[in-house]
Amino acid sequence: MATVKYTKDHEYIRIDGDTGTVGISHYAQEQLGDVVFVELPTAGKAVKKGDSAAVVESVKAASDIYSPVSGEVTAANPDLEGAPATVNDDPTGKGWFFKVKIANPAELDELMDEAAYKAFLNTL
Amino acid sequence: MGEPQTGPLLTTPLHALHGELGAKMVPFAGYDMPVQYPTGVMAEHNWTREHAGLFDVSHMGQCFLIPADGRFETAAAALEKLVPSDVLGLKPGQQRYSQFTNEEGGILDDLMVTRLGHPGHEHWIYLVVNAACKDADYAHLKAHLPADVALKIAEDLALIAVQGPEAVAAVATLAPDMAGLKFMTSLDLAIDGIWAHVSRTGYTGEDGVEISVKSADAVALTQKLLADPRVKPIGLGARDSLRLEAGLCLYGHDIDTTTSPVEAGLTWSIQKRRRTEGGFLGAARIQKDLADGAPRLRVGILPDGRAPAREGTVVKAADGQPIGNITSGGFGPTINGPLAMGYVNRRFAEPGTPVLLEVRGKDLPAKVVTMPFAPHRYFRG
């Protein structure tokens, strides 16, 4: 099973070799409510850890999605344009946002693992 | 949707019930209010359009104008100095939408004005004003009302809206006499033994009612209404998307102290006699806007793509010059797409005019459209 790490802003990154798949946690989709639009970065875009890399819009508001790591975007989820609600239905599966080639693996150490993220959620 | 807070939040008589129903609460206009229930904004919006939604709007201000001489005309004439609508012409039980205007012809608040129809109270005027403006509205009324018209602020009333195609059928199960009530009229009657003032009005574009009831009876009445499977509780989130699809203004966003009712597309609420005679605060500007055309107009704007354009978005002409701003924007579940309203220079207000919306640094194509986005389904008899 691939390693999954989390940010305090509730993004996750599923690590598979030197590539990470980024999305938002179940908790985040629940807080946002019904997702109606997702704006994704295009392949080839360079992102920095903590930069706004995507935008997710619910009926109520727009929220920035920050990249958990620095690197180059290699793919964006093509299914979200036509079916943004996938983010609600399957946030950690089919509802992923983009894939990124990880530039600096050391940045992953600053993120929370599953257990730490669960403990973090309990403090909210 | 929250407003800056100072001091503890106020609560409505239904506060504990919202908790039992699993509501997510947010600060709104100084009150702790339900923004959504467990099903979420989208499901609540759709339920209201298809069945009946129940909204706690008890945070809104309710008050009465009572003339000392017992003549409706005395109270109506006093109110007409503060609003551009025809109040004198109201029949017992009839209701009108209006605005409190300022000296500059801007809007201090928008409100519902009703002449009570209950025998013995036909000289009373009942007002419903916005929660965030109510203290200022009451001060404004006190400052301007003559000594022979008393302001009675109703601190002991709750307000419950039931909206949607099945709303009236559901309420009429408990109060058969209200079934024939027409849009913008009201009735005082018992709903399954609970005395209430029922107005056939609302803020969703749907048929429905707003029920003013003693705070002490509010929970019992709400539980009776929610016992009907057609009626579900709806939060402020869906209330906003419903009113936006209906093209209705939200005070502080789509209308404020700088917008005249004419610019806001509310000329329909200024009846002919008032347009000619004036005699209300700010009449000079409003009559000028009517005669010369307002420099800017509130319009509906429909993005071509799927990205919502939120409040504050700059609206540009096709050549890129700024022509206005979005004042409310989001996603409409019924139209299944983004939608917005805002002000544009009047030369660009014609429906069909192509415009650009600057969203996150990109100019997205959109069109000026007529409102409402979702058709009104009022019961006009």
Short mmCIF file of C-alpha atoms in Angstrom, two decimals:
data_model
loop_
_atom_site.label_atom_id
_atom_site.label_comp_id
_atom_site.label_asym_id
_atom_site.label_seq_id
_atom_site.Cartn_x
_atom_site.Cartn_y
_atom_site.Cartn_z
CA MET A 1 0.00 0.00 0.00
CA ALA A 2 1.28 3.41 -0.99
CA THR A 3 2.17 5.91 1.72
CA VAL A 4 -0.33 8.74 2.21
CA LYS A 5 0.61 12.00 3.93
CA TYR A 6 -1.49 15.01 4.92
CA THR A 7 -1.18 18.78 5.34
CA LYS A 8 -2.83 20.87 8.04
CA ASP A 9 -4.96 22.35 5.23
CA HIS A 10 -6.40 18.85 4.65
CA GLU A 11 -4.72 18.05 1.36
CA TYR A 12 -3.34 14.53 0.98
CA ILE A 13 -0.52 13.23 -1.18
CA ARG A 14 -0.34 9.55 -2.08
CA ILE A 15 3.29 8.74 -2.75
CA ASP A 16 4.20 6.27 -5.47
CA GLY A 17 7.96 6.36 -6.17
CA ASP A 18 8.88 9.90 -7.21
CA THR A 19 5.28 10.86 -8.05
CA GLY A 20 2.54 12.01 -5.69
CA THR A 21 -1.22 12.11 -6.25
CA VAL A 22 -2.80 15.14 -4.55
CA GLY A 23 -6.38 15.58 -3.39
CA ILE A 24 -8.40 16.64 -0.35
CA SER A 25 -9.30 14.53 2.66
CA HIS A 26 -12.71 13.16 3.51
CA TYR A 27 -12.89 15.73 6.32
CA ALA A 28 -12.17 18.56 3.85
CA GLN A 29 -14.87 17.52 1.37
CA GLU A 30 -17.35 17.26 4.23
CA GLN A 31 -16.47 20.78 5.39
CA LEU A 32 -16.73 22.21 1.87
CA GLY A 33 -20.06 20.63 1.06
CA ASP A 34 -21.25 19.99 -2.48
CA VAL A 35 -18.36 20.62 -4.88
CA VAL A 36 -19.59 22.28 -8.08
CA PHE A 37 -16.37 23.30 -9.83
CA VAL A 38 -12.68 22.45 -9.67
CA GLU A 39 -9.91 24.44 -11.35
CA LEU A 40 -6.79 22.33 -11.88
CA PRO A 41 -3.21 23.11 -12.88
CA THR A 42 -2.07 22.02 -16.34
CA ALA A 43 0.62 19.39 -16.85
CA GLY A 44 4.08 20.93 -16.92
CA LYS A 45 3.28 23.63 -14.37
CA ALA A 46 5.89 24.03 -11.64
CA VAL A 47 4.39 24.21 -8.15
CA LYS A 48 5.98 25.09 -4.84
CA LYS A 49 5.10 23.53 -1.51
CA GLY A 50 2.36 25.68 0.04
CA ASP A 51 1.44 27.46 -3.21
CA SER A 52 -2.15 27.58 -4.35
CA ALA A 53 -2.21 24.93 -7.07
CA ALA A 54 -5.92 24.38 -7.59
CA VAL A 55 -9.27 25.86 -6.60
CA VAL A 56 -12.32 23.98 -5.41
CA GLU A 57 -15.72 25.67 -5.38
CA SER A 58 -18.77 24.62 -3.41
CA VAL A 59 -22.22 26.18 -3.71
CA LYS A 60 -21.15 28.55 -0.94
CA ALA A 61 -17.53 29.54 -1.59
CA ALA A 62 -14.23 29.08 -3.39
CA SER A 63 -11.25 27.51 -1.56
CA ASP A 64 -7.60 27.25 -2.54
CA ILE A 65 -5.87 23.88 -2.67
CA TYR A 66 -2.21 24.14 -1.70
CA SER A 67 0.42 21.82 -3.09
CA PRO A 68 1.82 19.59 -0.30
CA VAL A 69 5.21 19.47 -2.06
CA SER A 70 7.28 21.27 -4.69
CA GLY A 71 7.60 19.76 -8.13
CA GLU A 72 6.17 19.59 -11.61
CA VAL A 73 2.54 18.76 -12.32
CA THR A 74 2.42 15.69 -14.56
CA ALA A 75 -1.35 15.23 -14.84
CA ALA A 76 -4.68 16.73 -13.76
CA ASN A 77 -7.76 14.60 -13.15
CA PRO A 78 -9.73 14.93 -16.41
CA ASP A 79 -12.95 13.58 -14.84
CA LEU A 80 -13.47 16.46 -12.40
CA GLU A 81 -14.48 19.00 -15.04
CA GLY A 82 -17.59 17.05 -15.97
CA ALA A 83 -18.19 15.48 -12.55
CA PRO A 84 -16.88 17.76 -9.76
CA ALA A 85 -19.06 15.95 -7.20
CA THR A 86 -16.61 13.04 -7.47
CA VAL A 87 -14.58 15.04 -4.92
CA ASN A 88 -17.43 14.50 -2.43
CA ASP A 89 -18.18 10.92 -3.38
CA ASP A 90 -14.62 9.54 -3.46
CA PRO A 91 -12.14 12.21 -2.31
CA THR A 92 -9.19 9.88 -1.74
CA GLY A 93 -9.89 7.72 -4.81
CA LYS A 94 -11.45 8.89 -8.09
CA GLY A 95 -11.69 12.45 -6.74
CA TRP A 96 -7.94 13.17 -6.92
CA PHE A 97 -6.87 16.60 -8.23
CA PHE A 98 -3.41 16.35 -9.80
CA LYS A 99 -0.20 14.32 -9.92
CA VAL A 100 3.12 15.93 -9.16
CA LYS A 101 6.71 14.80 -9.74
CA ILE A 102 8.25 15.31 -6.32
CA ALA A 103 11.30 17.62 -6.53
CA ASN A 104 12.47 17.35 -2.95
CA PRO A 105 11.49 14.16 -1.07
CA ALA A 106 12.67 15.75 2.20
CA GLU A 107 9.54 17.96 2.10
CA LEU A 108 7.46 14.83 2.70
CA ASP A 109 8.95 14.52 6.17
CA GLU A 110 7.21 17.76 7.17
CA LEU A 111 3.78 16.26 6.44
CA MET A 112 1.59 14.19 8.76
CA ASP A 113 1.11 10.48 8.34
CA GLU A 114 -2.32 8.86 8.66
CA ALA A 115 -2.11 8.47 12.44
CA ALA A 116 -0.84 12.02 13.00
CA TYR A 117 -3.57 13.44 10.74
CA LYS A 118 -6.26 11.53 12.64
CA ALA A 119 -4.89 12.92 15.90
CA PHE A 120 -4.86 16.41 14.31
CA LEU A 121 -8.53 16.08 13.29
CA ASN A 122 -9.41 15.22 16.88
CA THR A 123 -8.01 18.59 17.98
CA LEU A 124 -10.34 20.53 15.61
CA MET B 1 -21.86 34.74 4.79
CA GLY B 2 -20.79 35.57 8.32
CA GLU B 3 -20.59 39.11 9.56
CA PRO B 4 -17.96 40.52 11.94
CA GLN B 5 -18.98 39.85 15.49
CA THR B 6 -18.72 41.80 18.69
CA GLY B 7 -20.13 40.23 21.83
CA PRO B 8 -21.99 36.97 22.21
CA LEU B 9 -24.26 35.66 19.47
CA LEU B 10 -28.01 35.96 19.80
CA THR B 11 -30.22 32.93 19.31
CA THR B 12 -33.72 32.38 17.91
CA PRO B 13 -36.46 30.42 19.71
CA LEU B 14 -35.64 27.46 17.40
CA HIS B 15 -31.95 27.35 18.34
CA ALA B 16 -32.08 24.12 20.37
CA LEU B 17 -34.20 22.46 17.70
CA HIS B 18 -31.58 23.28 15.03
CA GLY B 19 -29.07 21.42 17.18
CA GLU B 20 -31.37 18.40 17.49
CA LEU B 21 -31.81 18.42 13.70
CA GLY B 22 -28.03 18.27 13.22
CA ALA B 23 -27.58 21.76 11.81
CA LYS B 24 -24.17 23.28 11.21
CA MET B 25 -24.37 26.69 12.87
CA VAL B 26 -22.64 29.89 11.74
CA PRO B 27 -22.71 33.51 12.90
CA PHE B 28 -25.02 35.57 10.73
CA ALA B 29 -26.10 39.16 11.45
CA GLY B 30 -25.27 38.68 15.13
CA TYR B 31 -27.20 35.41 15.44
CA ASP B 32 -26.09 31.80 15.68
CA MET B 33 -27.96 30.43 12.65
CA PRO B 34 -28.18 27.12 10.74
CA VAL B 35 -26.23 27.33 7.47
CA GLN B 36 -27.11 23.75 6.54
CA TYR B 37 -28.49 20.49 7.91
CA PRO B 38 -26.87 17.07 7.39
CA THR B 39 -28.17 16.62 3.81
CA GLY B 40 -26.27 19.72 2.64
CA VAL B 41 -26.97 22.84 0.60
CA MET B 42 -27.55 21.14 -2.76
CA ALA B 43 -30.10 18.62 -1.45
CA GLU B 44 -31.83 21.29 0.63
CA HIS B 45 -32.07 23.62 -2.37
CA ASN B 46 -33.53 20.89 -4.57
CA TRP B 47 -35.94 19.73 -1.86
CA THR B 48 -37.33 23.27 -1.60
CA ARG B 49 -37.84 23.51 -5.37
CA GLU B 50 -39.56 20.12 -5.49
CA HIS B 51 -41.37 19.84 -2.15
CA ALA B 52 -41.33 22.24 0.83
CA GLY B 53 -38.49 23.76 2.85
CA LEU B 54 -38.82 25.25 6.32
CA PHE B 55 -36.56 28.20 7.17
CA ASP B 56 -36.02 29.82 10.55
CA VAL B 57 -35.93 33.54 9.77
CA SER B 58 -36.65 34.65 13.32
CA HIS B 59 -33.51 36.77 13.29
CA MET B 60 -35.33 39.23 11.04
CA GLY B 61 -36.88 42.30 12.62
CA GLN B 62 -40.63 42.47 13.08
CA CYS B 63 -42.38 45.64 14.19
CA PHE B 64 -45.68 47.48 14.00
CA LEU B 65 -46.64 51.08 13.31
CA ILE B 66 -49.71 52.04 15.31
CA PRO B 67 -51.50 55.37 14.75
CA ALA B 68 -52.93 57.02 17.87
CA ASP B 69 -56.06 58.17 16.05
CA GLY B 70 -56.92 54.65 14.89
CA ARG B 71 -56.81 55.70 11.23
CA PHE B 72 -54.70 53.56 8.86
CA GLU B 73 -54.08 56.65 6.70
CA THR B 74 -52.18 58.34 9.54
CA ALA B 75 -49.67 55.48 9.83
CA ALA B 76 -49.49 55.01 6.05
CA ALA B 77 -48.76 58.68 5.38
CA ALA B 78 -45.99 58.63 8.00
CA LEU B 79 -44.36 55.53 6.47
CA GLU B 80 -44.68 56.93 2.94
CA LYS B 81 -42.17 59.65 3.92
CA LEU B 82 -39.56 56.90 4.38
CA VAL B 83 -40.35 54.46 1.55
CA PRO B 84 -41.02 55.01 -2.17
CA SER B 85 -43.90 52.52 -2.37
CA ASP B 86 -47.64 53.12 -2.19
CA VAL B 87 -48.64 52.35 1.40
CA LEU B 88 -51.89 54.36 1.47
CA GLY B 89 -53.33 52.14 -1.23
CA LEU B 90 -52.89 48.91 0.73
CA LYS B 91 -56.09 46.99 1.38
CA PRO B 92 -56.51 45.16 4.72
CA GLY B 93 -54.23 42.11 4.66
CA GLN B 94 -52.27 43.30 1.61
CA GLN B 95 -48.49 43.26 1.55
CA ARG B 96 -45.86 45.13 -0.48
CA TYR B 97 -42.10 44.94 -0.92
CA SER B 98 -40.36 48.27 -0.35
CA GLN B 99 -37.15 49.99 0.75
CA PHE B 100 -36.16 52.53 3.36
CA THR B 101 -34.36 55.20 1.34
CA ASN B 102 -31.87 57.78 2.57
CA GLU B 103 -31.59 61.50 1.66
CA GLU B 104 -29.36 60.55 -1.28
CA GLY B 105 -31.88 58.07 -2.69
CA GLY B 106 -29.78 55.08 -1.61
CA ILE B 107 -31.25 52.08 0.18
CA LEU B 108 -30.96 51.79 3.98
CA ASP B 109 -32.76 48.43 4.00
CA ASP B 110 -35.39 46.53 2.08
CA LEU B 111 -38.53 45.39 3.82
CA MET B 112 -42.01 43.93 3.64
CA VAL B 113 -44.90 46.27 4.46
CA THR B 114 -48.27 44.76 5.40
CA ARG B 115 -51.53 46.39 6.37
CA LEU B 116 -52.96 44.02 8.94
CA GLY B 117 -56.30 42.56 7.98
CA HIS B 118 -57.46 41.27 11.34
CA PRO B 119 -60.69 43.01 12.46
CA GLY B 120 -59.82 45.78 14.91
CA HIS B 121 -56.21 45.94 13.67
CA GLU B 122 -56.76 47.19 10.13
CA HIS B 123 -55.06 50.48 10.99
CA TRP B 124 -51.83 48.70 12.01
CA ILE B 125 -48.86 48.39 9.66
CA TYR B 126 -46.59 45.37 10.09
CA LEU B 127 -42.99 45.57 8.89
CA VAL B 128 -40.40 42.82 8.41
CA VAL B 129 -36.83 44.11 8.07
CA ASN B 130 -33.38 42.57 7.72
CA ALA B 131 -31.66 41.26 10.84
CA ALA B 132 -28.40 43.10 10.20
CA CYS B 133 -30.23 46.42 9.72
CA LYS B 134 -32.99 46.17 12.30
CA ASP B 135 -31.48 48.32 15.05
CA ALA B 136 -30.64 51.06 12.55
CA ASP B 137 -34.11 50.74 10.99
CA TYR B 138 -35.81 51.15 14.36
CA ALA B 139 -33.67 54.21 15.13
CA HIS B 140 -34.52 55.60 11.68
CA LEU B 141 -38.25 55.05 12.30
CA LYS B 142 -38.09 56.61 15.77
CA ALA B 143 -36.27 59.64 14.37
CA HIS B 144 -38.82 60.23 11.61
CA LEU B 145 -42.21 59.00 12.80
CA PRO B 146 -44.57 61.72 14.04
CA ALA B 147 -45.63 61.66 17.69
CA ASP B 148 -49.02 60.19 16.81
CA VAL B 149 -47.59 57.04 15.21
CA ALA B 150 -46.06 54.59 17.69
CA LEU B 151 -43.36 52.07 16.82
CA LYS B 152 -43.94 48.73 18.55
CA ILE B 153 -40.93 46.45 18.19
CA ALA B 154 -42.00 42.82 18.47
CA GLU B 155 -39.34 41.11 20.57
CA ASP B 156 -41.59 38.13 21.28
CA LEU B 157 -42.24 36.94 17.72
CA ALA B 158 -40.54 34.23 15.70
CA LEU B 159 -40.71 34.04 11.89
CA ILE B 160 -40.84 30.76 10.01
CA ALA B 161 -40.86 30.51 6.21
CA VAL B 162 -42.28 27.47 4.44
CA GLN B 163 -41.41 27.54 0.75
CA GLY B 164 -41.87 25.28 -2.24
CA PRO B 165 -44.59 23.82 -4.47
CA GLU B 166 -45.94 21.67 -1.60
CA ALA B 167 -45.57 24.32 1.11
CA VAL B 168 -49.10 25.69 1.07
CA ALA B 169 -50.67 22.23 0.89
CA ALA B 170 -48.62 21.22 3.92
CA VAL B 171 -49.55 24.30 5.98
CA ALA B 172 -53.18 24.08 4.84
CA THR B 173 -53.40 20.59 6.30
CA LEU B 174 -53.13 22.34 9.67
CA ALA B 175 -54.97 25.53 8.65
CA PRO B 176 -57.43 24.88 5.79
CA ASP B 177 -58.55 28.53 5.66
CA MET B 178 -55.22 29.72 4.25
CA ALA B 179 -55.25 27.60 1.08
CA GLY B 180 -56.90 30.32 -1.06
CA LEU B 181 -54.64 33.13 0.18
CA LYS B 182 -53.08 34.98 -2.78
CA PHE B 183 -49.46 36.08 -3.27
CA MET B 184 -48.64 39.19 -1.21
CA THR B 185 -51.67 38.96 1.03
CA SER B 186 -51.90 37.83 4.65
CA LEU B 187 -54.27 36.31 7.15
CA ASP B 188 -54.41 35.91 10.92
CA LEU B 189 -55.55 32.46 11.88
CA ALA B 190 -54.92 29.42 14.05
CA ILE B 191 -52.58 26.74 12.69
CA ASP B 192 -53.64 23.57 14.49
CA GLY B 193 -54.50 25.67 17.53
CA ILE B 194 -51.52 28.04 17.37
CA TRP B 195 -52.38 31.66 16.57
CA ALA B 196 -50.27 33.03 13.72
CA HIS B 197 -49.99 35.73 11.07
CA VAL B 198 -49.50 34.05 7.69
CA SER B 199 -48.26 35.93 4.59
CA ARG B 200 -48.17 34.30 1.17
CA THR B 201 -44.70 35.50 0.34
CA GLY B 202 -41.09 34.41 0.52
CA TYR B 203 -37.51 34.70 -0.64
CA THR B 204 -37.07 31.65 -2.86
CA GLY B 205 -39.17 32.41 -5.96
CA GLU B 206 -41.44 29.53 -4.98
CA ASP B 207 -45.01 29.59 -3.73
CA GLY B 208 -45.07 29.54 0.05
CA VAL B 209 -45.72 31.44 3.25
CA GLU B 210 -43.98 33.26 6.04
CA ILE B 211 -45.51 32.63 9.44
CA SER B 212 -45.15 35.09 12.30
CA VAL B 213 -45.83 33.36 15.60
CA LYS B 214 -45.30 33.98 19.31
CA SER B 215 -41.78 32.90 20.30
CA ALA B 216 -43.26 30.62 22.95
CA ASP B 217 -45.19 28.72 20.25
CA ALA B 218 -42.41 28.60 17.67
CA VAL B 219 -40.98 25.18 18.52
CA ALA B 220 -44.42 23.54 18.73
CA LEU B 221 -45.48 25.02 15.39
CA THR B 222 -42.20 24.03 13.71
CA GLN B 223 -42.53 20.47 14.98
CA LYS B 224 -46.09 20.24 13.67
CA LEU B 225 -44.89 21.49 10.25
CA LEU B 226 -41.85 19.18 10.16
CA ALA B 227 -44.08 16.21 11.03
CA ASP B 228 -45.34 16.47 7.45
CA PRO B 229 -43.00 14.37 5.28
CA ARG B 230 -43.15 17.03 2.56
CA VAL B 231 -41.48 19.60 4.84
CA LYS B 232 -37.76 19.55 5.68
CA PRO B 233 -35.58 22.12 7.46
CA ILE B 234 -33.41 24.27 5.17
CA GLY B 235 -30.40 26.40 6.15
CA LEU B 236 -29.09 29.80 5.12
CA GLY B 237 -26.83 28.26 2.47
CA ALA B 238 -29.74 27.05 0.34
CA ARG B 239 -31.73 30.17 1.20
CA ASP B 240 -28.99 32.15 -0.55
CA SER B 241 -28.80 29.94 -3.66
CA LEU B 242 -32.61 29.88 -3.92
CA ARG B 243 -32.95 33.68 -3.73
CA LEU B 244 -30.09 34.16 -6.20
CA GLU B 245 -31.78 31.90 -8.76
CA ALA B 246 -34.98 33.88 -8.14
CA GLY B 247 -33.08 37.12 -8.89
CA LEU B 248 -33.91 38.59 -5.46
CA CYS B 249 -31.64 41.15 -3.80
CA LEU B 250 -29.63 40.49 -0.65
CA TYR B 251 -29.23 43.68 1.36
CA GLY B 252 -25.61 44.73 1.93
CA HIS B 253 -24.57 42.92 -1.23
CA ASP B 254 -26.91 43.67 -4.17
CA ILE B 255 -28.37 46.83 -2.66
CA ASP B 256 -26.92 49.27 -0.16
CA THR B 257 -26.79 52.96 0.77
CA THR B 258 -25.21 53.83 -2.59
CA THR B 259 -27.68 52.04 -4.89
CA SER B 260 -30.98 53.64 -5.82
CA PRO B 261 -34.07 51.43 -6.22
CA VAL B 262 -34.10 52.35 -9.92
CA GLU B 263 -30.51 51.18 -10.45
CA ALA B 264 -31.37 48.03 -8.54
CA GLY B 265 -34.18 47.20 -10.93
CA LEU B 266 -36.77 47.69 -8.19
CA THR B 267 -38.78 50.37 -10.02
CA TRP B 268 -41.72 47.96 -10.01
CA SER B 269 -41.92 48.51 -6.23
CA ILE B 270 -42.43 52.28 -6.72
CA GLN B 271 -46.07 52.68 -7.69
CA LYS B 272 -47.09 55.36 -10.19
CA ARG B 273 -48.46 57.89 -7.69
CA ARG B 274 -45.21 57.85 -5.71
CA ARG B 275 -43.08 58.26 -8.85
CA THR B 276 -45.04 61.40 -9.74
CA GLU B 277 -45.62 62.88 -6.30
CA GLY B 278 -42.34 61.96 -4.61
CA GLY B 279 -42.52 62.94 -0.94
CA PHE B 280 -40.08 60.36 0.42
CA LEU B 281 -36.43 60.59 1.44
CA GLY B 282 -34.17 60.76 -1.60
CA ALA B 283 -37.07 61.33 -4.02
CA ALA B 284 -35.05 63.83 -6.06
CA ARG B 285 -32.41 61.27 -7.06
CA ILE B 286 -34.90 58.50 -7.63
CA GLN B 287 -37.11 60.73 -9.81
CA LYS B 288 -33.98 61.80 -11.72
CA ASP B 289 -32.99 58.14 -12.25
CA LEU B 290 -36.53 57.46 -13.48
CA ALA B 291 -36.51 60.41 -15.87
CA ASP B 292 -32.95 60.18 -17.23
CA GLY B 293 -32.22 56.49 -16.78
CA ALA B 294 -29.91 55.23 -14.03
CA PRO B 295 -26.19 55.36 -14.87
CA ARG B 296 -25.79 51.69 -13.90
CA LEU B 297 -28.25 48.83 -13.61
CA ARG B 298 -28.48 45.56 -11.72
CA VAL B 299 -28.50 42.68 -14.20
CA GLY B 300 -28.32 38.92 -14.26
CA ILE B 301 -25.05 37.50 -15.57
CA LEU B 302 -24.63 33.94 -16.77
CA PRO B 303 -21.06 32.63 -17.21
CA ASP B 304 -20.56 30.61 -20.42
CA GLY B 305 -18.36 28.09 -18.58
CA ARG B 306 -18.64 26.23 -15.28
CA ALA B 307 -16.57 28.49 -13.02
CA PRO B 308 -18.64 30.54 -10.54
CA ALA B 309 -17.86 34.27 -10.31
CA ARG B 310 -18.21 35.47 -6.73
CA GLU B 311 -19.14 38.81 -5.17
CA GLY B 312 -16.58 41.50 -6.03
CA THR B 313 -15.64 40.03 -9.42
CA VAL B 314 -14.89 42.77 -11.96
CA VAL B 315 -17.19 42.76 -15.01
CA LYS B 316 -15.60 43.93 -18.26
CA ALA B 317 -16.91 44.76 -21.72
CA ALA B 318 -15.83 42.55 -24.62
CA ASP B 319 -12.93 44.98 -25.25
CA GLY B 320 -11.65 44.56 -21.70
CA GLN B 321 -12.75 47.89 -20.16
CA PRO B 322 -14.26 47.55 -16.66
CA ILE B 323 -18.02 48.20 -16.67
CA GLY B 324 -19.14 46.95 -13.27
CA ASN B 325 -19.00 44.40 -10.47
CA ILE B 326 -20.65 41.16 -9.41
CA THR B 327 -22.61 41.66 -6.17
CA SER B 328 -23.83 38.06 -5.70
CA GLY B 329 -22.48 35.04 -7.49
CA GLY B 330 -22.33 31.34 -7.03
CA PHE B 331 -23.81 28.11 -8.26
CA GLY B 332 -27.48 27.45 -8.94
CA PRO B 333 -28.48 23.83 -8.32
CA THR B 334 -31.76 24.22 -10.24
CA ILE B 335 -30.13 25.71 -13.32
CA ASN B 336 -27.20 23.35 -12.69
CA GLY B 337 -24.56 25.96 -13.36
CA PRO B 338 -22.91 29.14 -12.20
CA LEU B 339 -24.93 32.36 -12.03
CA ALA B 340 -24.46 35.89 -10.80
CA MET B 341 -25.99 39.32 -10.51
CA GLY B 342 -24.27 42.64 -10.44
CA TYR B 343 -24.19 46.20 -11.64
CA VAL B 344 -23.05 47.27 -15.10
CA ASN B 345 -22.94 50.58 -16.93
CA ARG B 346 -26.40 50.90 -18.49
CA ARG B 347 -25.02 50.76 -22.02
CA PHE B 348 -24.14 47.12 -21.33
CA ALA B 349 -27.34 46.14 -19.52
CA GLU B 350 -29.24 44.80 -22.52
CA PRO B 351 -29.90 41.03 -22.22
CA GLY B 352 -27.61 39.11 -24.54
CA THR B 353 -24.71 41.55 -24.17
CA PRO B 354 -21.45 39.58 -24.03
CA VAL B 355 -19.23 40.49 -21.06
CA LEU B 356 -16.07 39.18 -19.40
CA LEU B 357 -15.69 38.20 -15.74
CA GLU B 358 -12.23 38.49 -14.22
CA VAL B 359 -11.86 35.32 -12.15
CA ARG B 360 -8.42 34.56 -10.68
CA GLY B 361 -6.67 36.70 -13.29
CA LYS B 362 -8.50 35.24 -16.28
CA ASP B 363 -11.26 36.92 -18.29
CA LEU B 364 -14.06 34.37 -18.55
CA PRO B 365 -16.84 34.91 -21.12
CA ALA B 366 -20.38 35.50 -19.84
CA LYS B 367 -23.66 37.09 -20.93
CA VAL B 368 -26.09 39.60 -19.49
CA VAL B 369 -29.45 37.85 -19.00
CA THR B 370 -32.90 38.68 -17.72
CA MET B 371 -33.77 37.49 -14.23
CA PRO B 372 -35.07 35.37 -12.61
CA PHE B 373 -32.78 32.48 -13.53
CA ALA B 374 -35.35 29.98 -12.22
CA PRO B 375 -38.99 30.95 -12.94
CA HIS B 376 -41.07 32.44 -10.12
CA ARG B 377 -43.97 30.22 -9.15
CA TYR B 378 -46.09 32.55 -7.04
CA PHE B 379 -49.80 31.91 -6.50
CA ARG B 380 -51.64 34.91 -7.88
CA GLY B 381 -55.10 33.28 -7.70
#
